[in-house]
Amino acid sequence: MSATDIPRQGETTSPSREGTGPPDVEGCVARLRASLPEGAVITDRQKLRTYECDGLSSHRSVPAVVVLPEDAEQVATTVATCSEHGVPFVARGSGTGLSAGALPRSDGVLVVTSRMRRILEVDIDNERAVVEPGVINLDVTKAAAPYGYYFAPDPSSQQVCSVGGNVAENSGGAHCLKYGFTTNHVLSMTVVTPDGATVELGGAARDAPGYDLLGAFVGSEGTLGVVTSITVRLLRQPERVRTLLAGFSSTDEAGEAVSAIIAAGVTPAAIEMMDELSIAAAEQAVRCGYPEGAGAVLIVELDGPEAEVEHTFTEVRRYCTERGAFEVRSAADEAERALIWKGRKSAFAAVGRISPDYIVQDGVIPRTALPEVLRRIAELSARSGVRVANVFHAGDGNLHPLVLFDSSVPGASERAEEVSGAILDLCVEHGGSITGEHGVGADKVRYMGRMFTPQDLDTMQYVRCAFDPAGMCNPGKVFPTPRLCGEVPGPRRGAHPLAEAGLADEF
Amino acid sequence: MSATDIPRQGETTSPSREGTGPPDVEGCVARLRASLPEGAVITDRQKLRTYECDGLSSHRSVPAVVVLPEDAEQVATTVATCSEHGVPFVARGSGTGLSAGALPRSDGVLVVTSRMRRILEVDIDNERAVVEPGVINLDVTKAAAPYGYYFAPDPSSQQVCSVGGNVAENSGGAHCLKYGFTTNHVLSMTVVTPDGATVELGGAARDAPGYDLLGAFVGSEGTLGVVTSITVRLLRQPERVRTLLAGFSSTDEAGEAVSAIIAAGVTPAAIEMMDELSIAAAEQAVRCGYPEGAGAVLIVELDGPEAEVEHTFTEVRRYCTERGAFEVRSAADEAERALIWKGRKSAFAAVGRISPDYIVQDGVIPRTALPEVLRRIAELSARSGVRVANVFHAGDGNLHPLVLFDSSVPGASERAEEVSGAILDLCVEHGGSITGEHGVGADKVRYMGRMFTPQDLDTMQYVRCAFDPAGMCNPGKVFPTPRLCGEVPGPRRGAHPLAEAGLADEF
């Protein structure tokens, strides 16, 4: 791609959906077919329907074109071709996202990375692996396991989700309390920027010079470019893992046990909490045999060197008992551990047994605000008559309230939506966040204004404009009021010479 | 500040040193004096000289004006006033940096944060503190210590350096192997962007929605704005700390011990290595009593829960002995621990005893490349006749070669410079970095091109332009060829509509 064949703004190939002309999809497809291997470009309507949504099926849109690149070069070609023809594009991994972050555009290209599944290198000496974006999360661990290593981020979709998708969403998992999110496990990446250029972000060295754009790119939900290779950190498998299940009469008591554990300086690999309604649902679905009559259960998992884990496990048992646990079970082996996790892992699906429909909400609060927020959710629920089951990563305050409703009852889904939104307001009010790990995508753009000031959002949009001035890279996601770059309002505007019409030609 | 009083490009108040008109320093000073408290604006030449350099005194420049703001609002006023008058500005904390990152501009304002030393909040329940940028690093730990907490980043200047400076440089310290850099300990920040707007980056919740600009800002060396408050993570003081000193006959053996420790899955709080020449210097200066005849020493420190530390300490001793350590000492108490650290901490200054002049180099390599790079440094030294003493954070491959010379010998400083630069080439060649923790500043801009492709640098500069389109915020630092925004060359240029002269007015 050279600078000369870029269409000028205002021509019929004008790139942006906010632009003055429509995207030249036809020309784009012709060029893609000429440049890519046979079978890489899909335009058959029936086949395209496969890709109309990701894991959040309430948002649907059939893409105009699907491209299945086999390597980084083909990604660069695809993106450059889109750029040249003013066609917006969206990248998709395995399509397991829960915020419609990979929702296609009907006038655009969907770049699907499912053919890019090579693990390019496993470098045990330096504790890292290099993978293509389509590689399945769990396959990284499978490749590292023979050496006694694993890849830490473990979203519950890890058997099917892709590492590229993990990068886009900055995925966490049950163990992110101790191990952090994807951003803590990516050392460097090769990305194709929205104009088709290939750049390296990060590097082998920690604290590299220049700007750390790795962190900005991870979690940017596909709006800054397409990743083509990812160097991830591998961790040594812990010497010992121990898991306990504690039954409490209330979430307040369970919450106090969590605070006691954290205040003692213990960092468990995971602390999960379930409330009465979600326990009942799990019990009905998978007969996990959780303590009878529990108003809340805690699952606490510790891992690390044997000596440390055994010592700390005794302490954690004690904190649970002191805070009112009426039953504490320790998993004696892998089978018992799996049984303890079974109830938690099935919780979302299990709720389907007790309610025809439900919304999986995803918010975050400071851990210490947990009791207060739970009380307020209970009040909301009582007032509205909408049932809410609560499942959470209690250690880091990531709530997954499940808002139950029956869509066959008139007005029920609207009331559920309202309660669901009010829960997010509670999270923001308590200094938390509108999403813990599922992302903003297309689904939560409407809530961004509740959390960020216009100045905060403008600052992010300036960065988006730095990468994607034409607004062609996953447009419509993350930002509630995406604008043409240069049209971001507010106090920054006047001070931004390039944003002031007519000034740029003096540069 | 409103949009209307921003001077247009090309007027006499044009902002950038690369611009067409000079900065209006006189107007800027008048406005600053009118807006800020008495004594906050310094223009007395004698007083200004105090600020002519930071910790790297080979770069000097007396600022036109020094401003000493007392709070965030005064910082915002100062920056907005600079912006309005097209005057470049540089922020400075305690001035202990080693890369001339806080080097003033003779036509600009130096914003010194030494009056912003309030610790605004210590929130033990949520394990965090909120501080102003001028707060001294060690004072955060002092404020948290009564509760059993501390602030982890510990650069050797921690008794005098500021947290704002730590943010600018993404400072590390001897314990960053286990605890990471400043970026791992900042939860959120309030910053004033180069046009005077105040924005929040990050937040209480982990994995917040939108772009993670916190990571990009930390370590941006003052080129993206001025931080006015920082929320830092506090860590619980470890239950137990144990320190050992091991003597080896060669750096090869010591390097193998480091590899054995890491490969065993142990993460010490610190692993420091010194070679024969640096040991000799330290011995001469502070009589630290390191093992006689050692070609290398390792200092290994473990911290954490008592049970874990005791267990692991025994293992580490064994790895050292197995890899050839002829003497291993364990510190029995705090006094013995201090004695072990004394030699290491005095090493830089001690080199002054054995050489009239020296360059402190700062590079990084993957840990596994250590033996090879050390051999190559020895060859360089032998070939050139320039002596090199090596001190390193061995666990994460951060080298501090001390290049010795005598500036009274004609050509000696040039030869030392040459060897020093060649060492950085070695680091880059082995997949490492031109700076580990001292930053690029004004000093290493000339080396950036050895590490990054033009596309990589352009991508960073686009982000700089997003924050600072007029190029007024610490100009001349980090980027080897800073340009007017919109003039960045390469394949991105044509695809950047705002960068193409005459296109912006179509937006």
mmCIF file of C-alpha atoms in Angstrom, chain A residues 36 175 370:
data_model
loop_
_atom_site.group_PDB
_atom_site.id
_atom_site.type_symbol
_atom_site.label_atom_id
_atom_site.label_comp_id
_atom_site.label_asym_id
_atom_site.label_seq_id
_atom_site.Cartn_x
_atom_site.Cartn_y
_atom_site.Cartn_z
ATOM 1 C CA LEU A 36 -6.171 -13.612 -1.134
ATOM 2 C CA HIS A 175 -8.325 -16.760 38.923
ATOM 3 C CA LEU A 370 -20.035 -5.407 48.634
#
